[in-house]
């Protein structure tokens, strides 16, 4: 990945926590790279190790991979630290916020990026425990992130930015993705309520809603839905490109740019929004 030049000098020296940032080529990595390029001091977090059959090692950010990402960002000149954090555990989320303040002296930006998008079944076959895992990580995890980030930001008394990573599924339904869609729709409501409560504290809360991006998870989704639809990979991707007005799926960089903007002074009057980054595929 190429390094990105700074565009928002006001971000120099700010401190950010990004959850779910332990997967190479993932959204968390690219947002971390972009914020680090802006001079932000970044704490990368992820669960670190497998936690049962619904959170297997090949689907989560391991501590080893998290450290590799951190090393790459440091090599590019970024200031980053790592912290293992299971977003299902309140004490660990609170500890991540406190770690940022202890490591860098502040907490200005919190990005709720951790998510599960690979437990997909038809509703009539959906296992209860898989539903609970998806809703737990994607929605409860974001709630906990907002809660403890906001507490830290309020204590500092200088406001802050909270950014939730939603999805096109925050706006539209998709077959075989009832839990994922429910969690991402719920994130929109959570964002709006949090924005109303935290506005007086000068904390903005927004959601970024990308369409499909071929991360490691995205590649799994391509293979899964190619099989489910019976189209095969090439036809499935061709049809995807055809329905996007700008003619291509999203890129990690598209989300990273939106994240940096929402952290900047240019977005200081934007809160409670769920911003589509979808090439025109999603427009409400």
XYZ file of N, CA and C in Angstrom:
852
model
N 0.843 -1.187 0.000
C 0.000 0.000 0.000
C 0.885 1.245 0.000
N 0.499 2.238 -0.762
C 1.267 3.461 -0.815
C 0.976 4.322 0.402
N 1.960 5.113 0.803
C 1.756 6.054 1.890
C 0.992 7.253 1.379
N 0.194 7.858 2.238
C -0.651 8.966 1.851
C -0.135 10.248 2.481
N -0.060 11.325 1.700
C 0.415 12.604 2.199
C -0.627 13.236 3.111
N -0.157 14.038 4.068
C -1.057 14.705 4.998
C -1.896 15.754 4.275
N -3.172 15.779 4.592
C -4.098 16.760 4.031
C -4.719 17.620 5.116
N -4.751 17.122 6.353
C -5.416 17.810 7.451
C -4.401 18.066 8.570
N -3.651 19.166 8.495
C -2.592 19.410 9.488
C -3.108 19.526 10.909
N -4.396 19.843 11.072
C -4.942 19.964 12.425
C -4.988 18.624 13.157
N -4.808 17.517 12.420
C -4.828 16.202 13.057
C -3.479 15.824 13.667
N -2.443 16.582 13.369
C -1.119 16.299 13.905
C -1.163 16.230 15.432
N -0.713 15.102 15.971
C -0.633 14.935 17.411
C -1.890 14.406 18.073
N -2.988 14.267 17.321
C -4.194 13.673 17.882
C -3.947 12.192 18.169
N -4.816 11.607 18.976
C -4.665 10.206 19.361
C -5.933 9.447 18.988
N -5.765 8.325 18.301
C -6.903 7.526 17.829
C -6.771 6.081 18.264
N -7.917 5.459 18.524
C -8.008 4.009 18.714
C -8.846 3.458 17.565
N -8.367 2.398 16.927
C -9.114 1.727 15.859
C -9.289 0.271 16.255
N -10.535 -0.163 16.407
C -10.782 -1.567 16.736
C -10.789 -2.405 15.453
N -10.583 -3.700 15.603
C -10.611 -4.598 14.448
C -9.569 -4.247 13.407
N -8.393 -3.841 13.856
C -7.362 -3.353 12.937
C -6.246 -4.362 12.714
N -6.523 -5.635 12.973
C -5.473 -6.637 12.908
C -5.492 -7.540 11.693
N -6.155 -7.114 10.612
C -6.174 -7.922 9.389
C -5.466 -7.185 8.264
N -4.456 -7.828 7.662
C -3.760 -7.236 6.526
C -4.754 -6.975 5.386
N -4.582 -5.822 4.756
C -5.447 -5.380 3.652
C -6.847 -5.012 4.122
N -7.058 -4.940 5.430
C -8.378 -4.629 5.946
C -8.625 -3.134 6.048
N -9.874 -2.786 6.324
C -10.228 -1.376 6.476
C -9.486 -0.751 7.648
N -9.340 -1.506 8.742
C -8.650 -0.969 9.905
C -7.223 -0.584 9.589
N -6.532 -1.443 8.852
C -5.149 -1.141 8.488
C -5.071 0.123 7.651
N -5.936 0.251 6.649
C -5.847 1.412 5.769
C -6.229 2.699 6.498
N -7.241 2.638 7.379
C -7.568 3.837 8.150
C -6.413 4.213 9.067
N -5.768 3.224 9.657
C -4.621 3.494 10.512
C -3.493 4.137 9.719
N -3.233 3.606 8.533
C -2.185 4.181 7.689
C -2.496 5.637 7.356
N -3.754 5.893 6.997
C -4.112 7.253 6.611
C -4.023 8.216 7.788
N -4.547 7.816 8.936
C -4.474 8.699 10.098
C -3.031 8.903 10.535
N -2.225 7.852 10.481
C -0.811 7.987 10.837
C -0.104 8.951 9.892
N -0.473 8.912 8.619
C 0.107 9.840 7.646
C -0.286 11.282 7.943
N -1.413 11.461 8.628
C -1.857 12.797 9.033
C -1.204 13.246 10.337
N -0.341 12.401 10.893
C 0.325 12.751 12.140
C -0.414 12.308 13.380
N -1.461 11.486 13.204
C -2.211 10.967 14.348
C -1.424 9.821 14.984
N -1.424 9.776 16.307
C -0.854 8.650 17.044
C -1.950 7.603 17.200
N -1.697 6.409 16.703
C -2.762 5.420 16.538
C -2.522 4.195 17.419
N -3.575 3.797 18.127
C -3.572 2.530 18.858
C -4.382 1.532 18.046
N -3.731 0.482 17.582
C -4.382 -0.583 16.826
C -4.847 -1.659 17.792
N -6.107 -2.051 17.700
C -6.584 -3.132 18.553
C -7.245 -4.220 17.719
N -7.215 -5.421 18.244
C -7.974 -6.551 17.701
C -8.025 -7.612 18.778
N -8.822 -8.638 18.553
C -9.033 -9.642 19.591
C -7.761 -10.426 19.892
N -6.911 -10.629 18.888
C -5.593 -11.209 19.120
C -5.496 -12.712 18.995
N -6.543 -13.436 19.400
C -6.510 -14.899 19.359
C -7.923 -15.419 19.144
N -8.020 -16.616 18.589
C -9.325 -17.235 18.345
C -10.106 -17.335 19.644
N -11.446 -17.236 19.520
C -12.321 -17.311 20.696
C -13.550 -18.140 20.360
N -13.342 -19.434 20.167
C -14.447 -20.324 19.842
C -14.674 -20.459 18.349
N -15.617 -21.305 17.988
C -15.842 -21.641 16.581
C -16.357 -20.470 15.757
N -17.021 -19.499 16.375
C -17.537 -18.359 15.622
C -16.509 -17.259 15.405
N -15.408 -17.325 16.132
C -14.322 -16.353 15.985
C -13.012 -17.110 15.788
N -12.879 -17.851 14.673
C -11.701 -18.685 14.443
C -10.481 -17.859 14.052
N -9.321 -18.472 14.153
C -8.061 -17.769 13.915
C -7.957 -17.208 12.507
N -8.577 -17.881 11.515
C -8.444 -17.405 10.139
C -9.440 -16.297 9.797
N -10.252 -15.882 10.771
C -11.246 -14.843 10.510
C -11.082 -13.624 11.402
N -10.123 -13.678 12.316
C -9.935 -12.572 13.252
C -8.521 -12.019 13.113
N -8.283 -10.871 13.703
C -6.945 -10.302 13.703
C -6.123 -10.876 14.833
N -5.108 -11.661 14.495
C -4.248 -12.256 15.512
C -3.254 -11.214 16.017
N -2.704 -11.468 17.179
C -1.697 -10.557 17.729
C -0.490 -10.460 16.798
N -0.109 -11.588 16.193
C 1.028 -11.585 15.277
C 0.768 -10.671 14.083
N -0.418 -10.787 13.490
C -0.737 -9.962 12.336
C -0.861 -8.491 12.738
N -1.413 -8.243 13.908
C -1.532 -6.882 14.421
C -0.149 -6.242 14.551
N 0.809 -6.987 15.061
C 2.163 -6.457 15.219
C 2.834 -6.232 13.872
N 2.538 -7.087 12.892
C 3.087 -6.884 11.554
C 2.587 -5.583 10.943
N 1.296 -5.326 11.114
C 0.722 -4.083 10.598
C 1.353 -2.888 11.284
N 1.495 -2.977 12.604
C 2.113 -1.876 13.343
C 3.542 -1.629 12.868
N 4.300 -2.699 12.639
C 5.681 -2.559 12.178
C 5.741 -1.886 10.812
N 4.815 -2.246 9.933
C 4.775 -1.630 8.602
C 4.491 -0.135 8.689
N 3.564 0.241 9.568
C 3.216 1.656 9.708
C 4.369 2.427 10.331
N 5.041 1.823 11.302
C 6.218 2.478 11.892
C 7.309 2.676 10.844
N 7.490 1.677 9.984
C 8.506 1.777 8.936
C 8.206 2.926 7.975
N 6.923 3.264 7.839
C 6.526 4.378 6.980
C 6.532 5.710 7.729
N 6.953 5.681 9.004
C 7.068 6.912 9.764
C 5.944 7.187 10.733
N 5.002 6.253 10.877
C 3.862 6.462 11.759
C 4.169 6.110 13.206
N 3.410 6.704 14.100
C 3.543 6.440 15.531
C 2.348 5.590 15.954
N 2.576 4.299 16.211
C 1.490 3.385 16.530
C 1.849 2.504 17.713
N 0.811 2.070 18.420
C 0.942 1.086 19.492
C -0.148 0.052 19.278
N -0.026 -1.086 19.926
C -1.020 -2.149 19.780
C -1.564 -2.539 21.142
N -2.808 -3.067 21.113
C -3.458 -3.472 22.351
C -4.492 -4.538 22.016
N -4.375 -5.713 22.637
C -5.350 -6.778 22.411
C -6.660 -6.416 23.102
N -7.761 -6.496 22.358
C -9.051 -6.068 22.909
C -10.175 -6.860 22.256
N -10.928 -7.570 23.058
C -12.148 -8.243 22.621
C -13.295 -7.275 22.873
N -13.905 -6.782 21.797
C -14.929 -5.736 21.954
C -16.201 -6.247 22.611
N -16.297 -7.551 22.845
C -17.441 -8.093 23.582
C -17.285 -7.931 25.091
N -16.083 -7.569 25.526
C -15.783 -7.501 26.951
C -15.646 -6.041 27.392
N -16.591 -5.538 28.188
C -16.538 -4.130 28.606
C -15.208 -3.729 29.232
N -14.668 -4.573 30.092
C -13.425 -4.222 30.769
C -12.275 -4.049 29.784
N -12.278 -4.842 28.712
C -11.199 -4.745 27.727
C -11.350 -3.493 26.876
N -12.578 -3.130 26.554
C -12.803 -1.912 25.782
C -12.411 -0.690 26.610
N -12.827 -0.679 27.871
C -12.434 0.417 28.759
C -10.920 0.477 28.890
N -10.284 -0.689 28.994
C -8.828 -0.732 29.121
C -8.135 -0.197 27.876
N -8.726 -0.434 26.687
C -8.145 0.096 25.448
C -8.153 1.616 25.455
N -9.265 2.198 25.932
C -9.341 3.657 26.026
C -8.308 4.194 27.009
N -8.163 3.528 28.131
C -7.201 3.963 29.128
C -5.771 3.748 28.650
N -5.542 2.686 27.888
C -4.212 2.453 27.335
C -3.804 3.611 26.430
N -4.726 4.064 25.573
C -4.418 5.186 24.675
C -4.033 6.424 25.469
N -4.783 6.693 26.533
C -4.491 7.869 27.344
C -3.163 7.711 28.095
N -2.896 6.497 28.537
C -1.637 6.264 29.223
C -0.441 6.311 28.285
N -0.625 5.775 27.093
C 0.471 5.711 26.119
C 0.774 7.068 25.502
N -0.313 7.798 25.174
C -0.143 9.039 24.407
C -0.704 10.277 25.092
N -1.329 10.107 26.246
C -1.774 11.258 26.999
C -3.140 11.806 26.662
N -3.845 11.149 25.734
C -5.153 11.670 25.319
C -5.896 10.608 24.528
N -7.171 10.885 24.261
C -7.963 10.089 23.329
C -8.887 11.059 22.600
N -8.634 11.235 21.308
C -9.372 12.213 20.504
C -10.291 11.578 19.475
N -9.945 10.374 19.023
C -10.662 9.715 17.929
C -10.844 8.254 18.294
N -12.049 7.751 18.093
C -12.294 6.319 18.303
C -13.030 5.798 17.069
N -12.494 4.742 16.461
C -13.102 4.155 15.279
C -13.573 2.743 15.608
N -14.882 2.541 15.587
C -15.467 1.213 15.793
C -15.478 0.464 14.464
N -14.411 -0.283 14.227
C -14.260 -1.007 12.968
C -14.436 -2.515 13.119
N -14.283 -3.038 14.328
C -14.394 -4.489 14.531
C -15.755 -4.983 14.065
N -15.763 -6.060 13.322
C -17.030 -6.581 12.823
C -16.919 -8.014 12.346
N -18.056 -8.682 12.337
C -18.162 -10.060 11.832
C -19.085 -10.038 10.628
N -18.556 -10.431 9.478
C -19.362 -10.445 8.256
C -19.260 -11.758 7.510
N -18.977 -12.839 8.236
C -18.775 -14.136 7.596
C -19.690 -15.224 8.152
N -20.544 -14.889 9.100
C -21.494 -15.873 9.634
C -22.844 -15.623 8.972
N -23.043 -16.239 7.828
C -24.219 -15.958 7.012
C -24.960 -17.240 6.684
N -26.248 -17.234 6.955
C -27.128 -18.360 6.652
C -28.519 -17.810 6.353
N -29.367 -18.576 5.652
C -30.777 -18.181 5.532
C -31.410 -18.077 6.915
N -32.383 -17.216 7.056
C -33.020 -17.001 8.358
C -33.502 -18.311 8.972
N -34.125 -19.176 8.158
C -34.695 -20.408 8.704
C -33.622 -21.398 9.145
N -32.372 -21.151 8.775
C -31.266 -22.024 9.166
C -30.282 -21.348 10.117
N -30.475 -20.062 10.378
C -29.499 -19.292 11.146
C -29.385 -19.813 12.576
N -28.175 -20.184 12.955
C -27.931 -20.662 14.309
C -28.014 -19.505 15.290
N -28.652 -19.745 16.423
C -28.820 -18.687 17.414
C -27.486 -18.122 17.873
N -26.517 -19.000 18.079
C -25.240 -18.515 18.600
C -24.500 -17.674 17.573
N -24.692 -17.973 16.285
C -24.066 -17.151 15.248
C -24.725 -15.776 15.191
N -26.051 -15.756 15.300
C -26.770 -14.475 15.365
C -26.221 -13.633 16.523
N -26.092 -14.259 17.686
C -25.628 -13.534 18.864
C -24.206 -13.008 18.684
N -23.348 -13.784 18.026
C -21.972 -13.334 17.791
C -21.946 -12.113 16.892
N -22.708 -12.158 15.802
C -22.726 -11.031 14.863
C -23.262 -9.777 15.536
N -24.405 -9.900 16.205
C -24.977 -8.730 16.883
C -24.072 -8.266 18.023
N -23.423 -9.215 18.672
C -22.548 -8.847 19.771
C -21.356 -8.024 19.315
N -20.615 -8.534 18.343
C -19.420 -7.827 17.878
C -19.801 -6.535 17.160
N -20.747 -6.625 16.228
C -21.023 -5.491 15.346
C -21.768 -4.357 16.031
N -22.658 -4.686 16.951
C -23.501 -3.648 17.557
C -23.146 -3.408 19.029
N -23.129 -4.478 19.825
C -22.753 -4.294 21.234
C -21.327 -3.776 21.339
N -20.441 -4.297 20.489
C -19.060 -3.832 20.507
C -18.953 -2.352 20.202
N -19.754 -1.883 19.238
C -19.750 -0.455 18.909
C -20.308 0.367 20.062
N -21.390 -0.132 20.694
C -21.947 0.547 21.866
C -20.893 0.713 22.955
N -20.157 -0.363 23.243
C -19.132 -0.282 24.283
C -18.025 0.688 23.888
N -17.655 0.678 22.607
C -16.643 1.621 22.149
C -17.084 3.062 22.341
N -18.318 3.351 21.956
C -18.846 4.705 22.139
C -18.863 5.062 23.618
N -19.343 4.150 24.427
C -19.485 4.406 25.866
C -18.157 4.808 26.499
N -17.138 3.991 26.296
C -15.883 4.238 27.002
C -15.043 5.313 26.318
N -15.151 5.437 25.002
C -14.474 6.549 24.340
C -15.075 7.868 24.785
N -16.405 7.929 24.847
C -17.068 9.168 25.255
C -16.710 9.538 26.685
N -16.645 8.565 27.572
C -16.267 8.869 28.961
C -14.887 9.526 29.006
N -13.952 8.966 28.252
C -12.604 9.532 28.244
C -12.595 10.925 27.636
N -13.315 11.097 26.541
C -13.343 12.403 25.873
C -14.010 13.459 26.747
N -15.086 13.090 27.423
C -15.767 14.036 28.315
C -14.839 14.451 29.457
N -14.105 13.492 29.989
C -13.172 13.801 31.079
C -12.099 14.784 30.634
N -11.695 14.691 29.377
C -10.671 15.603 28.854
C -11.226 16.997 28.612
N -12.525 17.071 28.262
C -13.179 18.354 28.093
C -12.869 19.096 26.817
N -12.398 18.381 25.777
C -12.073 19.073 24.532
C -12.742 18.442 23.314
N -13.785 17.656 23.560
C -14.515 17.048 22.461
C -13.804 15.858 21.873
N -14.268 15.408 20.721
C -13.659 14.263 20.062
C -14.482 13.793 18.896
N -14.003 12.746 18.250
C -14.655 12.176 17.073
C -14.819 10.675 17.269
N -16.033 10.197 17.093
C -16.310 8.760 17.111
C -16.852 8.394 15.740
N -16.249 7.388 15.125
C -16.639 6.960 13.777
C -16.949 5.473 13.818
N -18.133 5.127 13.380
C -18.558 3.737 13.293
C -18.455 3.274 11.841
N -17.998 2.066 11.635
C -17.919 1.528 10.278
C -19.139 0.646 10.036
N -20.062 1.207 9.270
C -21.266 0.495 8.898
C -21.062 -0.239 7.585
N -22.068 -0.159 6.729
C -22.050 -0.947 5.497
C -23.201 -0.497 4.625
N -23.150 -0.890 3.373
C -24.349 -0.762 2.546
C -25.508 -1.484 3.218
N -25.196 -2.514 3.974
C -26.215 -3.251 4.721
C -26.780 -2.446 5.884
N -26.243 -1.246 6.134
C -26.867 -0.324 7.083
C -28.115 0.315 6.491
N -28.247 0.230 5.163
C -29.324 0.916 4.462
C -30.262 -0.036 3.719
N -29.753 -1.173 3.277
C -30.524 -2.112 2.459
C -30.373 -3.529 2.990
N -31.377 -4.358 2.723
C -31.330 -5.752 3.140
C -30.628 -6.626 2.126
N -30.089 -7.736 2.603
C -29.412 -8.694 1.735
C -29.778 -10.108 2.169
N -30.063 -11.003 1.247
C -30.390 -12.376 1.619
C -29.200 -13.070 2.271
N -29.507 -13.961 3.197
C -28.510 -14.736 3.927
C -27.692 -13.876 4.880
N -28.057 -12.622 5.055
C -27.273 -11.721 5.893
C -28.157 -11.007 6.907
N -29.132 -11.735 7.451
C -30.088 -11.090 8.353
C -29.410 -10.528 9.592
N -28.515 -11.278 10.206
C -27.847 -10.799 11.417
C -26.935 -9.623 11.094
N -26.173 -9.739 10.033
C -25.268 -8.662 9.635
C -26.050 -7.399 9.311
N -27.122 -7.553 8.531
C -27.936 -6.400 8.150
C -28.601 -5.775 9.368
N -29.127 -6.597 10.259
C -29.749 -6.072 11.471
C -28.738 -5.298 12.311
N -27.542 -5.834 12.422
C -26.520 -5.164 13.236
C -26.124 -3.829 12.621
N -25.992 -3.786 11.304
C -25.554 -2.556 10.655
C -26.685 -1.522 10.573
N -27.939 -1.972 10.439
C -29.056 -1.040 10.569
C -29.092 -0.472 11.991
N -28.886 -1.335 12.970
C -28.880 -0.890 14.358
C -27.807 0.149 14.625
N -26.689 0.031 13.925
C -25.591 0.973 14.101
C -26.005 2.385 13.698
N -26.884 2.493 12.705
C -27.381 3.808 12.290
C -28.165 4.454 13.425
N -29.059 3.688 14.052
C -29.825 4.225 15.168
C -28.946 4.577 16.348
N -27.969 3.729 16.638
C -27.038 3.994 17.724
C -26.260 5.281 17.460
N -25.820 5.459 16.237
C -25.089 6.666 15.856
C -25.928 7.911 16.086
N -27.181 7.858 15.675
C -28.046 9.033 15.814
C -28.286 9.378 17.287
N -28.561 8.368 18.096
C -28.791 8.630 19.518
C -27.532 9.153 20.197
N -26.396 8.534 19.892
C -25.140 8.971 20.503
C -24.794 10.403 20.092
N -25.059 10.734 18.827
C -24.775 12.097 18.359
C -25.593 13.118 19.131
N -26.848 12.797 19.403
C -27.709 13.713 20.149
C -27.214 13.883 21.582
N -26.835 12.789 22.228
C -26.390 12.856 23.612
C -25.032 13.529 23.762
N -24.133 13.272 22.808
C -22.752 13.701 22.972
C -22.450 15.035 22.299
N -23.378 15.542 21.502
C -23.175 16.833 20.862
C -22.815 17.950 21.833
N -23.534 18.062 22.969
C -23.180 19.126 23.923
C -21.757 19.022 24.467
N -21.162 17.845 24.347
C -19.775 17.651 24.792
C -18.780 17.879 23.653
N -19.292 18.374 22.513
C -18.460 18.614 21.327
C -17.828 17.327 20.784
N -18.560 16.230 20.949
C -18.150 14.942 20.374
C -19.076 14.635 19.216
N -18.517 14.473 18.029
C -19.325 14.083 16.883
C -19.317 12.569 16.745
N -20.425 12.027 16.263
C -20.568 10.579 16.071
C -21.163 10.352 14.687
N -20.432 9.659 13.839
C -20.878 9.404 12.476
C -20.570 7.970 12.064
N -21.282 7.516 11.044
C -21.056 6.177 10.495
C -20.663 6.288 9.030
N -19.703 5.494 8.619
C -19.325 5.365 7.213
C -19.943 4.079 6.684
N -20.637 4.181 5.548
C -21.363 3.037 4.984
C -20.809 2.691 3.606
N -19.754 1.870 3.543
C -19.209 1.481 2.242
C -20.032 0.370 1.596
N -19.945 0.300 0.275
C -20.464 -0.882 -0.401
C -19.389 -1.962 -0.367
N -19.475 -2.942 -1.229
C -18.551 -4.072 -1.140
C -17.115 -3.633 -1.380
N -16.220 -4.118 -0.538
C -14.784 -3.909 -0.682
C -14.115 -5.267 -0.542
N -13.240 -5.594 -1.466
C -12.617 -6.916 -1.440
C -11.394 -6.906 -0.527
N -11.676 -6.886 0.767
C -10.673 -7.184 1.783
C -10.566 -8.707 1.862
N -9.873 -9.218 2.881
C -9.888 -10.661 3.096
C -11.294 -11.159 3.336
N -12.044 -10.426 4.158
C -13.446 -10.750 4.385
C -14.245 -10.600 3.099
N -13.968 -9.540 2.352
C -14.692 -9.313 1.108
C -14.478 -10.428 0.102
N -13.277 -10.985 0.065
C -13.005 -12.098 -0.843
C -13.832 -13.314 -0.448
N -13.951 -13.551 0.859
C -14.802 -14.651 1.332
C -16.243 -14.402 0.914
N -16.723 -13.172 1.067
C -18.096 -12.854 0.687
C -18.313 -13.048 -0.814
N -17.329 -12.663 -1.622
C -17.448 -12.877 -3.069
C -17.635 -14.354 -3.384
N -16.796 -15.180 -2.767
C -16.883 -16.621 -3.016
C -18.209 -17.178 -2.511
N -18.638 -16.738 -1.342
C -19.884 -17.241 -0.747
C -21.080 -16.894 -1.619
N -21.198 -15.629 -1.997
C -22.387 -15.216 -2.750
C -22.326 -15.646 -4.212
N -21.134 -15.849 -4.740
C -21.031 -16.435 -6.085
C -21.633 -17.829 -6.094
N -21.356 -18.580 -5.022
C -21.895 -19.932 -4.915
C -23.392 -19.906 -4.629
N -23.821 -19.042 -3.693
C -25.229 -18.975 -3.310
C -26.110 -18.587 -4.484
N -25.646 -17.627 -5.287
C -26.439 -17.164 -6.430
C -26.312 -18.067 -7.643
N -25.312 -18.953 -7.643
C -25.094 -19.833 -8.779
C -24.504 -19.140 -9.991
N -23.977 -17.930 -9.795
C -23.467 -17.156 -10.935
C -22.023 -17.486 -11.284
N -21.273 -17.954 -10.311
C -19.839 -18.061 -10.492
C -19.187 -16.718 -10.224
N -17.892 -16.745 -9.892
C -17.200 -15.545 -9.433
C -17.199 -14.432 -10.473
N -16.831 -14.752 -11.724
C -16.681 -13.704 -12.740
C -18.002 -13.018 -13.036
N -19.070 -13.776 -13.169
C -20.376 -13.191 -13.444
C -20.869 -12.390 -12.248
N -20.640 -12.903 -11.059
C -21.056 -12.188 -9.854
C -20.379 -10.827 -9.786
N -19.063 -10.773 -10.034
C -18.340 -9.506 -9.984
C -18.734 -8.587 -11.136
N -18.994 -9.159 -12.287
C -19.444 -8.353 -13.432
C -20.771 -7.663 -13.118
N -21.692 -8.416 -12.529
C -22.988 -7.844 -12.169
C -22.832 -6.780 -11.084
N -21.909 -6.989 -10.160
C -21.673 -5.995 -9.118
C -21.207 -4.682 -9.729
N -20.230 -4.754 -10.621
C -19.718 -3.540 -11.251
C -20.798 -2.836 -12.066
N -21.666 -3.612 -12.680
C -22.689 -3.035 -13.556
C -23.717 -2.218 -12.783
N -23.964 -2.550 -11.520
C -24.984 -1.820 -10.767
C -24.408 -0.630 -9.989
N -23.111 -0.426 -10.063
C -22.474 0.692 -9.376
C -22.246 1.813 -10.383
N -22.853 2.979 -10.207
C -22.701 4.051 -11.195
C -21.257 4.398 -11.530
N -20.349 4.356 -10.555
C -18.953 4.660 -10.849
C -18.175 3.456 -11.362
N -18.833 2.315 -11.507
C -18.285 1.210 -12.274
C -17.277 0.314 -11.585
N -17.112 0.446 -10.281
C -16.168 -0.432 -9.576
C -16.611 -0.608 -8.135
N -16.225 -1.729 -7.513
C -16.437 -1.866 -6.070
C -15.575 -0.859 -5.318
N -15.847 -0.709 -4.033
C -15.063 0.209 -3.217
C -13.658 -0.295 -2.963
N -12.807 0.625 -2.537
C -11.437 0.316 -2.142
C -11.233 0.699 -0.677
N -10.285 0.066 -0.045
C -9.973 0.408 1.335
C -9.666 1.902 1.467
N -8.985 2.448 0.467
C -8.612 3.859 0.495
C -9.829 4.775 0.527
N -10.928 4.346 -0.099
C -12.130 5.175 -0.108
C -12.648 5.396 1.311
N -12.635 4.337 2.102
C -13.087 4.441 3.494
C -12.079 5.235 4.315
N -10.796 5.021 4.072
C -9.770 5.755 4.817
C -9.881 7.258 4.575
N -10.159 7.654 3.359
C -10.326 9.078 3.048
C -11.529 9.656 3.796
N -12.627 8.903 3.808
C -13.824 9.362 4.510
C -13.552 9.483 6.005
N -12.817 8.533 6.552
C -12.473 8.556 7.968
C -11.649 9.792 8.301
N -10.615 10.059 7.517
C -9.769 11.226 7.773
C -10.588 12.516 7.686
N -11.468 12.593 6.713
C -12.323 13.780 6.581
C -13.187 13.977 7.817
N -13.833 12.914 8.284
C -14.715 13.032 9.440
C -13.948 13.371 10.714
N -12.666 13.064 10.750
C -11.837 13.440 11.892
C -11.353 14.885 11.805
N -11.420 15.483 10.636
C -10.821 16.792 10.402
C -11.736 17.927 10.829
N -11.179 19.146 10.856
C -11.971 20.329 11.172
C -13.032 20.607 10.115
N -12.815 20.121 8.896
C -13.788 20.346 7.836
C -15.111 19.646 8.123
N -15.094 18.660 9.005
C -16.313 17.923 9.356
C -16.814 18.287 10.750
N -16.398 19.426 11.268
C -16.717 19.772 12.656
C -18.209 19.997 12.892
N -18.976 20.252 11.818
C -20.416 20.484 11.973
C -21.232 19.316 11.427
N -20.613 18.170 11.302
C -21.289 16.972 10.807
C -21.364 15.960 11.939
N -22.565 15.574 12.320
C -22.740 14.536 13.334
C -24.076 13.851 13.135
N -24.162 12.604 13.570
C -25.385 11.825 13.422
C -25.620 11.316 12.013
N -24.622 11.426 11.150
C -24.777 11.041 9.748
C -24.306 9.609 9.511
N -24.910 8.977 8.524
C -24.466 7.670 8.044
C -24.149 7.850 6.571
N -22.882 8.099 6.299
C -22.412 8.575 5.000
C -22.105 7.417 4.060
N -22.789 7.386 2.929
C -22.521 6.363 1.933
C -21.177 6.623 1.247
N -20.398 5.575 1.118
C -19.171 5.612 0.319
C -19.282 4.402 -0.608
N -20.081 4.564 -1.653
C -20.526 3.400 -2.415
C -20.516 3.602 -3.920
N -19.862 4.641 -4.396
C -19.828 4.856 -5.839
C -21.189 5.105 -6.454
N -22.148 5.509 -5.620
C -23.502 5.771 -6.106
C -24.439 4.588 -6.045
N -23.945 3.441 -5.559
C -24.797 2.250 -5.501
C -25.890 2.422 -4.456
N -25.539 3.044 -3.344
C -26.519 3.297 -2.281
C -26.701 4.801 -2.171
N -27.919 5.283 -2.157
C -28.105 6.731 -2.234
C -29.166 7.258 -1.265
N -29.478 6.508 -0.211
C -30.400 7.035 0.789
C -29.846 6.796 2.197
